[in-house]
Every structure is written in C-alpha cells, then in structure tokens.
Amino acid sequence: MEFTVEAGGARRARTDCAIVGVHERSELGSAARELDVRLGGRLSRILKAGDFSGRSAETLLVPDLGPGPAARVLLVGLGPRKSWNRRSYRRAVLTAAQAVLRSGAREARLLLTTESVPEVDAYYRARLAIESFGLARYRVPDLKSSRKPSPARLAHVRVVAASKDELSAMKRGVLHGAAIASGSTLTRDLANLPANVCTPSYLGTVAKRLAREHRSIRVRVLAEPELKRLGMGSFLSVTRGTHEPARLIVMEYRGGRPGAAPVALVGKGVTFDSGGISLKDPGGMDEMKFDMTGAASVFGTLKALAALGSPINVVGIVPACENMPGGSATKPGDIVTSMSGQTIEVLNTDAEGRLILCDALTYSRRFKPSVVIDIATLTGACVVALGQHMSAVMSNTQTLADALLASGRRAGDPCWQMPLGEEYQEQLKSNFADFANVAGREGGAITAACFLWKFVDGLNWAHLDIAGTAYVSGANKGSTGRPVPLLVDFLLSRT
Ligand code: BES
Ligand code: MN
Ligand code: ZN
C-alpha cells in the first residue's frame, strides 16, 4: 500500500473515498465542514436525520455520491470533544482504516490527520495513522485449507496536512509509521506461528534472512556447543528437556558512527513454554507459543531501523529455546552455574525466562553497550498487576526508565514503572546456591526483575515485562506487535 502526503490545496481533487471525522453530538470537524459545503449540505442532512452521531469508533460509509469531490465519504466518530486526545485519535484512525479496507475504494484521502489533537504534533498524527493502517490490514498467517479471502482493494492513501508548514513533519511521520508497521508485522507473524514451525533454529534462519535483506545488519547464530564453551549453564539448563536445539542469535545493526556504543536489546525467545517438569495447567497452554514475543520484537525493531537507515548502533541478542519436560530435563532443586559465575537453585522450572535472559545479559557486556533493554513475556504476575494495557518497566537507571515511559506514551504503546529493591531481592535467598530462581507468589513481576538485576551490575539496564501486552486471548487471539512502537520510538529519540 502506498502512502503519500498532500497539503491543503490538493484536497480539491476528486477522491475515491474522503475520510472525515465528526465529533459527538453531530458536530462536523473542520475538514468535514468544508466537504459538506462542496457536497451541498449532504453530510449535515445525514446528521440531522439521526443517521450518524459521532460516537467514538462509529463509522458510516456514504457510497455512490456521483460526480463531485468524492465518490464516497467515510464518516468517523471522534467521540466527545472534551475527551478528544491521543487515544481517541488512534481509535478513530484504526476504525476508519478497518472500514475503508472493507469498502471497494482503491484510493482514499485521509482528512482525519488535519484534526488538531491535544499534545500530538503533525509528525505523530501522521505516524500513528500509518501504524493504524498497518494494524488494520494485518492478517494472521493462518494454515486454513479454505480459500483465502480476497485482499482489500485499497492501494493508495493520501494523508492530508492541515497546512503547508506541516508537510515535512508529516512526510517524516509517514516514513517512520510505515517502518514501524512493517516491523510490527514481522513481530506478529513470528509470534503467531505455531511452535512446531517457529522453533529456535527457525528464528535463526529468519535472522539470517534479515541480514540478507539489509546490508546494515550482521548476524551470528550460535549453537549449543558454543553456548557450553561460553559457560551459559543457566540458559542450557532450560533446553535440556527438549529435542529442539537451542540457539543464541546475535544481530548487529550498524547505522551509527563506527565504534559508537550500541544499545543492546535482549529478547526472550522461548518458542514454547510448557513449564518443564514444573508443568503448567493445560488450560490456555497453547498461548505459550507467544513466549518468544520479546525475541520477535527485537527482530521487528531491527527491521524497522534498517528500513529507515537510522543513525544508531543496535545489537539484538536473542536466547532461543523450548522449555519442555523430558528424561534429561532440569528438575526442581537442580543447581546451575550461570555465565556470570553465580550459581542458581532452580526451584521452579517454569521460571525459565530469567534463566535464559541472565546469560544473554552477561553476554551483552562484550558489546560495551550504552544501554541494555531486555524484553520478555516474563511473569503472569505482571498480567495480574497491570492487565493487558501497559507493559511493566523496571530499571536501575531512572533517566532510562523515564525515557521509556515517555516513548511508550508518545507511541501509544504505554508502560508503567514498577520498583526494584533489595528487600525483594532477599526473597530469592537459597540455602544451597547463591540464590534461587523464584521467590513465591507475592510481587512476582518485581522479584523476577530483581533476579535479572543481579546480572547487570555497572550496566544501564531496563527490563520490559510484556506478558500482558504481547498478545490477546479469546476470539481474536493473536500477537499485538507490541512493544515495537515503543522500542522504535525510544531508539529514534536517541538519534
Ligand atoms: N512465560 C511465563 C509467563 C507468562 C504467563 C507469560 C502468562 C504470559 C502469560 C513464564 O515463563 C512463567 O511461567 N512464569 C511463572 C513464574 C513463576 C513460576 C515464578 C509465572 O508467571 O507463573
Ligand atoms: Mn515459564
Ligand atoms: Zn516463559
């Protein structure tokens, strides 16, 4: 799909579908008012007749308008003016995108982007709009044997700027939005694949494909003998029960100055989490194929940066394995030695994410990173604490946490800070090893982060627990593509 930006004057040309907003209580937005005049009052008559009220996420397609400025008009409800904000703007663009993709329009003029939104500048209005079209257009890579529905006709979206002054910011927004959308799409595709397809070695081949597609990306995929040589006893303890070989995938994106310290992104890549010997309940266990979403978000983020050629160095580190029970699986009470030399008593084999991440965090030190961020579907406790709307962020560097919180807000991919603290760390005490891998139910998201904290001495580190935000359950089960928008925003803001 092609996206172009045009300024005020161009909106006179005829379009296949004009997309305009209407606030609740039937108040026409600025673009709608102008169009209404040119349509001889047609839109205000629709409102007067009570056929459209402007409720948030309401849409009405007015087809067959004959000759004139638009073949169709898509009215989109913007909700009450007093609660008009970034969230309702995004909701409006997303529902508009869904509706126009269902229509027969081949081309559309998006006038929603001319509405002013409190605290959202032209750049973000354009970027969030393009991301929404990406989300709306997404289809899960299903393996249904029935005929695939025919693809949407829409091929071209014209994004309208309110004035000439906004043109260049909007063009940048469109470019960044398209890159984020394609990155999120990769993340969603990988996360949605079943675990018998998306194995650790499959992720390795995807990384190599990324490197082929982008000369700025270099990839190394390490196999188990090398992990053993590196002393990654903690990572390797998780993969003992499965027949699928584990991988450590290292992707270097070099867009910045040679020698400039990179940002390291460490993504949890458990391609299936059965719990291991501490086997999970069967209900909903299929969703543990999403336990590699942290890894998938690293792939998506690097893809977006490479597409943009952003001037920054980023290294993506993905420990990938399956967590399965088996004759040689790690047992509760087993003690393992991490790459850092610290010993861990594995009291619960279902707390496996931290066991693979700790060795990957230690490995990240060789890149002398300016910042290390790990991304993981780490704890059910995080879902209990924050639900599905916000990821958790924990950090040993408050300025880093603040930057991530701000990026999440701006990108519409929010996170919320939770604390670290020695008192939580003390809950990990073990009689037999340096510490245990679990600390009881209470404060589970925090104690998990406090486990990782023991491995990042001297690093600027943040941890994102995306267990609640990575995917949705139920009828629309699937990956959300989060937190790619947050991560790309954070990295772009450092360029
Ligand atoms: N992958 C899970 C966390 C998870 C749970 C992600 C629900 C998404 C939805 C993780 O490996 C896990 O099993 N964590 C345990 C930790 C516990 C044993 C301390 C959990 O949250 O129950
Ligand atoms: Mn687990
Ligand atoms: Zn897990």
JSON list of C-alpha atoms in Angstrom, two decimals, residues 374-449:
[
{"chain": "A", "resi": 374, "resn": "ASP", "atom": "CA", "xyz": [15.55, -6.85, 27.92]},
{"chain": "A", "resi": 375, "resn": "ILE", "atom": "CA", "xyz": [12.07, -7.58, 26.61]},
{"chain": "A", "resi": 376, "resn": "ALA", "atom": "CA", "xyz": [10.22, -10.62, 27.91]},
{"chain": "A", "resi": 377, "resn": "THR", "atom": "CA", "xyz": [6.85, -12.22, 28.47]},
{"chain": "A", "resi": 378, "resn": "LEU", "atom": "CA", "xyz": [8.27, -12.93, 31.89]},
{"chain": "A", "resi": 379, "resn": "THR", "atom": "CA", "xyz": [5.55, -13.27, 34.52]},
{"chain": "A", "resi": 380, "resn": "GLY", "atom": "CA", "xyz": [1.87, -14.00, 34.95]},
{"chain": "A", "resi": 381, "resn": "ALA", "atom": "CA", "xyz": [2.14, -11.71, 37.97]},
{"chain": "A", "resi": 382, "resn": "CYS", "atom": "CA", "xyz": [2.71, -8.77, 35.62]},
{"chain": "A", "resi": 383, "resn": "VAL", "atom": "CA", "xyz": [-0.60, -9.55, 33.91]},
{"chain": "A", "resi": 384, "resn": "VAL", "atom": "CA", "xyz": [-2.31, -9.58, 37.30]},
{"chain": "A", "resi": 385, "resn": "ALA", "atom": "CA", "xyz": [-0.72, -6.27, 38.27]},
{"chain": "A", "resi": 386, "resn": "LEU", "atom": "CA", "xyz": [-1.13, -4.23, 35.06]},
{"chain": "A", "resi": 387, "resn": "GLY", "atom": "CA", "xyz": [-3.56, -6.15, 32.87]},
{"chain": "A", "resi": 388, "resn": "GLN", "atom": "CA", "xyz": [-3.27, -6.00, 29.11]},
{"chain": "A", "resi": 389, "resn": "HIS", "atom": "CA", "xyz": [-2.92, -2.28, 28.55]},
{"chain": "A", "resi": 390, "resn": "MET", "atom": "CA", "xyz": [0.52, -1.48, 29.88]},
{"chain": "A", "resi": 391, "resn": "SER", "atom": "CA", "xyz": [3.86, -3.26, 29.92]},
{"chain": "A", "resi": 392, "resn": "ALA", "atom": "CA", "xyz": [5.93, -3.08, 33.10]},
{"chain": "A", "resi": 393, "resn": "VAL", "atom": "CA", "xyz": [9.26, -1.29, 33.14]},
{"chain": "A", "resi": 394, "resn": "MET", "atom": "CA", "xyz": [11.90, -1.74, 35.83]},
{"chain": "A", "resi": 395, "resn": "SER", "atom": "CA", "xyz": [15.31, -0.11, 35.67]},
{"chain": "A", "resi": 396, "resn": "ASN", "atom": "CA", "xyz": [18.46, 0.59, 37.65]},
{"chain": "A", "resi": 397, "resn": "THR", "atom": "CA", "xyz": [18.70, 3.98, 35.88]},
{"chain": "A", "resi": 398, "resn": "GLN", "atom": "CA", "xyz": [15.79, 6.36, 36.42]},
{"chain": "A", "resi": 399, "resn": "THR", "atom": "CA", "xyz": [16.58, 8.53, 33.38]},
{"chain": "A", "resi": 400, "resn": "LEU", "atom": "CA", "xyz": [16.34, 5.40, 31.22]},
{"chain": "A", "resi": 401, "resn": "ALA", "atom": "CA", "xyz": [13.01, 4.39, 32.80]},
{"chain": "A", "resi": 402, "resn": "ASP", "atom": "CA", "xyz": [11.74, 7.95, 32.21]},
{"chain": "A", "resi": 403, "resn": "ALA", "atom": "CA", "xyz": [12.78, 7.81, 28.55]},
{"chain": "A", "resi": 404, "resn": "LEU", "atom": "CA", "xyz": [10.95, 4.51, 28.05]},
{"chain": "A", "resi": 405, "resn": "LEU", "atom": "CA", "xyz": [7.84, 5.79, 29.84]},
{"chain": "A", "resi": 406, "resn": "ALA", "atom": "CA", "xyz": [7.83, 8.87, 27.60]},
{"chain": "A", "resi": 407, "resn": "SER", "atom": "CA", "xyz": [8.33, 6.83, 24.42]},
{"chain": "A", "resi": 408, "resn": "GLY", "atom": "CA", "xyz": [5.53, 4.49, 25.40]},
{"chain": "A", "resi": 409, "resn": "ARG", "atom": "CA", "xyz": [3.18, 7.42, 25.94]},
{"chain": "A", "resi": 410, "resn": "ARG", "atom": "CA", "xyz": [4.07, 9.12, 22.67]},
{"chain": "A", "resi": 411, "resn": "ALA", "atom": "CA", "xyz": [3.94, 5.91, 20.64]},
{"chain": "A", "resi": 412, "resn": "GLY", "atom": "CA", "xyz": [0.59, 4.84, 22.11]},
{"chain": "A", "resi": 413, "resn": "ASP", "atom": "CA", "xyz": [2.34, 1.72, 23.43]},
{"chain": "A", "resi": 414, "resn": "PRO", "atom": "CA", "xyz": [2.44, 2.60, 27.12]},
{"chain": "A", "resi": 415, "resn": "CYS", "atom": "CA", "xyz": [4.35, 1.08, 30.01]},
{"chain": "A", "resi": 416, "resn": "TRP", "atom": "CA", "xyz": [4.25, 1.67, 33.76]},
{"chain": "A", "resi": 417, "resn": "GLN", "atom": "CA", "xyz": [7.15, 1.62, 36.17]},
{"chain": "A", "resi": 418, "resn": "MET", "atom": "CA", "xyz": [7.43, -0.92, 38.97]},
{"chain": "A", "resi": 419, "resn": "PRO", "atom": "CA", "xyz": [10.17, -0.83, 41.61]},
{"chain": "A", "resi": 420, "resn": "LEU", "atom": "CA", "xyz": [13.37, -2.74, 42.17]},
{"chain": "A", "resi": 421, "resn": "GLY", "atom": "CA", "xyz": [14.58, -3.17, 45.75]},
{"chain": "A", "resi": 422, "resn": "GLU", "atom": "CA", "xyz": [16.98, -5.19, 47.86]},
{"chain": "A", "resi": 423, "resn": "GLU", "atom": "CA", "xyz": [14.11, -6.28, 50.08]},
{"chain": "A", "resi": 424, "resn": "TYR", "atom": "CA", "xyz": [12.62, -8.07, 47.07]},
{"chain": "A", "resi": 425, "resn": "GLN", "atom": "CA", "xyz": [15.97, -9.48, 46.08]},
{"chain": "A", "resi": 426, "resn": "GLU", "atom": "CA", "xyz": [16.32, -11.01, 49.55]},
{"chain": "A", "resi": 427, "resn": "GLN", "atom": "CA", "xyz": [13.22, -13.11, 48.81]},
{"chain": "A", "resi": 428, "resn": "LEU", "atom": "CA", "xyz": [15.39, -15.06, 46.33]},
{"chain": "A", "resi": 429, "resn": "LYS", "atom": "CA", "xyz": [17.61, -16.47, 49.12]},
{"chain": "A", "resi": 430, "resn": "SER", "atom": "CA", "xyz": [18.68, -20.12, 48.79]},
{"chain": "A", "resi": 431, "resn": "ASN", "atom": "CA", "xyz": [20.31, -22.48, 51.28]},
{"chain": "A", "resi": 432, "resn": "PHE", "atom": "CA", "xyz": [22.21, -24.30, 48.58]},
{"chain": "A", "resi": 433, "resn": "ALA", "atom": "CA", "xyz": [23.21, -21.79, 45.87]},
{"chain": "A", "resi": 434, "resn": "ASP", "atom": "CA", "xyz": [23.89, -18.05, 45.52]},
{"chain": "A", "resi": 435, "resn": "PHE", "atom": "CA", "xyz": [20.16, -17.56, 45.06]},
{"chain": "A", "resi": 436, "resn": "ALA", "atom": "CA", "xyz": [17.01, -19.29, 43.78]},
{"chain": "A", "resi": 437, "resn": "ASN", "atom": "CA", "xyz": [15.13, -18.60, 40.56]},
{"chain": "A", "resi": 438, "resn": "VAL", "atom": "CA", "xyz": [11.79, -17.95, 42.29]},
{"chain": "A", "resi": 439, "resn": "ALA", "atom": "CA", "xyz": [10.57, -16.10, 45.37]},
{"chain": "A", "resi": 440, "resn": "GLY", "atom": "CA", "xyz": [6.94, -17.01, 45.97]},
{"chain": "A", "resi": 441, "resn": "ARG", "atom": "CA", "xyz": [3.77, -15.51, 44.55]},
{"chain": "A", "resi": 442, "resn": "GLU", "atom": "CA", "xyz": [3.83, -12.04, 46.05]},
{"chain": "A", "resi": 443, "resn": "GLY", "atom": "CA", "xyz": [5.31, -9.30, 43.91]},
{"chain": "A", "resi": 444, "resn": "GLY", "atom": "CA", "xyz": [6.17, -11.87, 41.25]},
{"chain": "A", "resi": 445, "resn": "ALA", "atom": "CA", "xyz": [6.87, -9.40, 38.45]},
{"chain": "A", "resi": 446, "resn": "ILE", "atom": "CA", "xyz": [9.21, -7.44, 40.71]},
{"chain": "A", "resi": 447, "resn": "THR", "atom": "CA", "xyz": [11.11, -10.42, 42.10]},
{"chain": "A", "resi": 448, "resn": "ALA", "atom": "CA", "xyz": [11.64, -11.66, 38.53]},
{"chain": "A", "resi": 449, "resn": "ALA", "atom": "CA", "xyz": [13.14, -8.29, 37.59]}
]
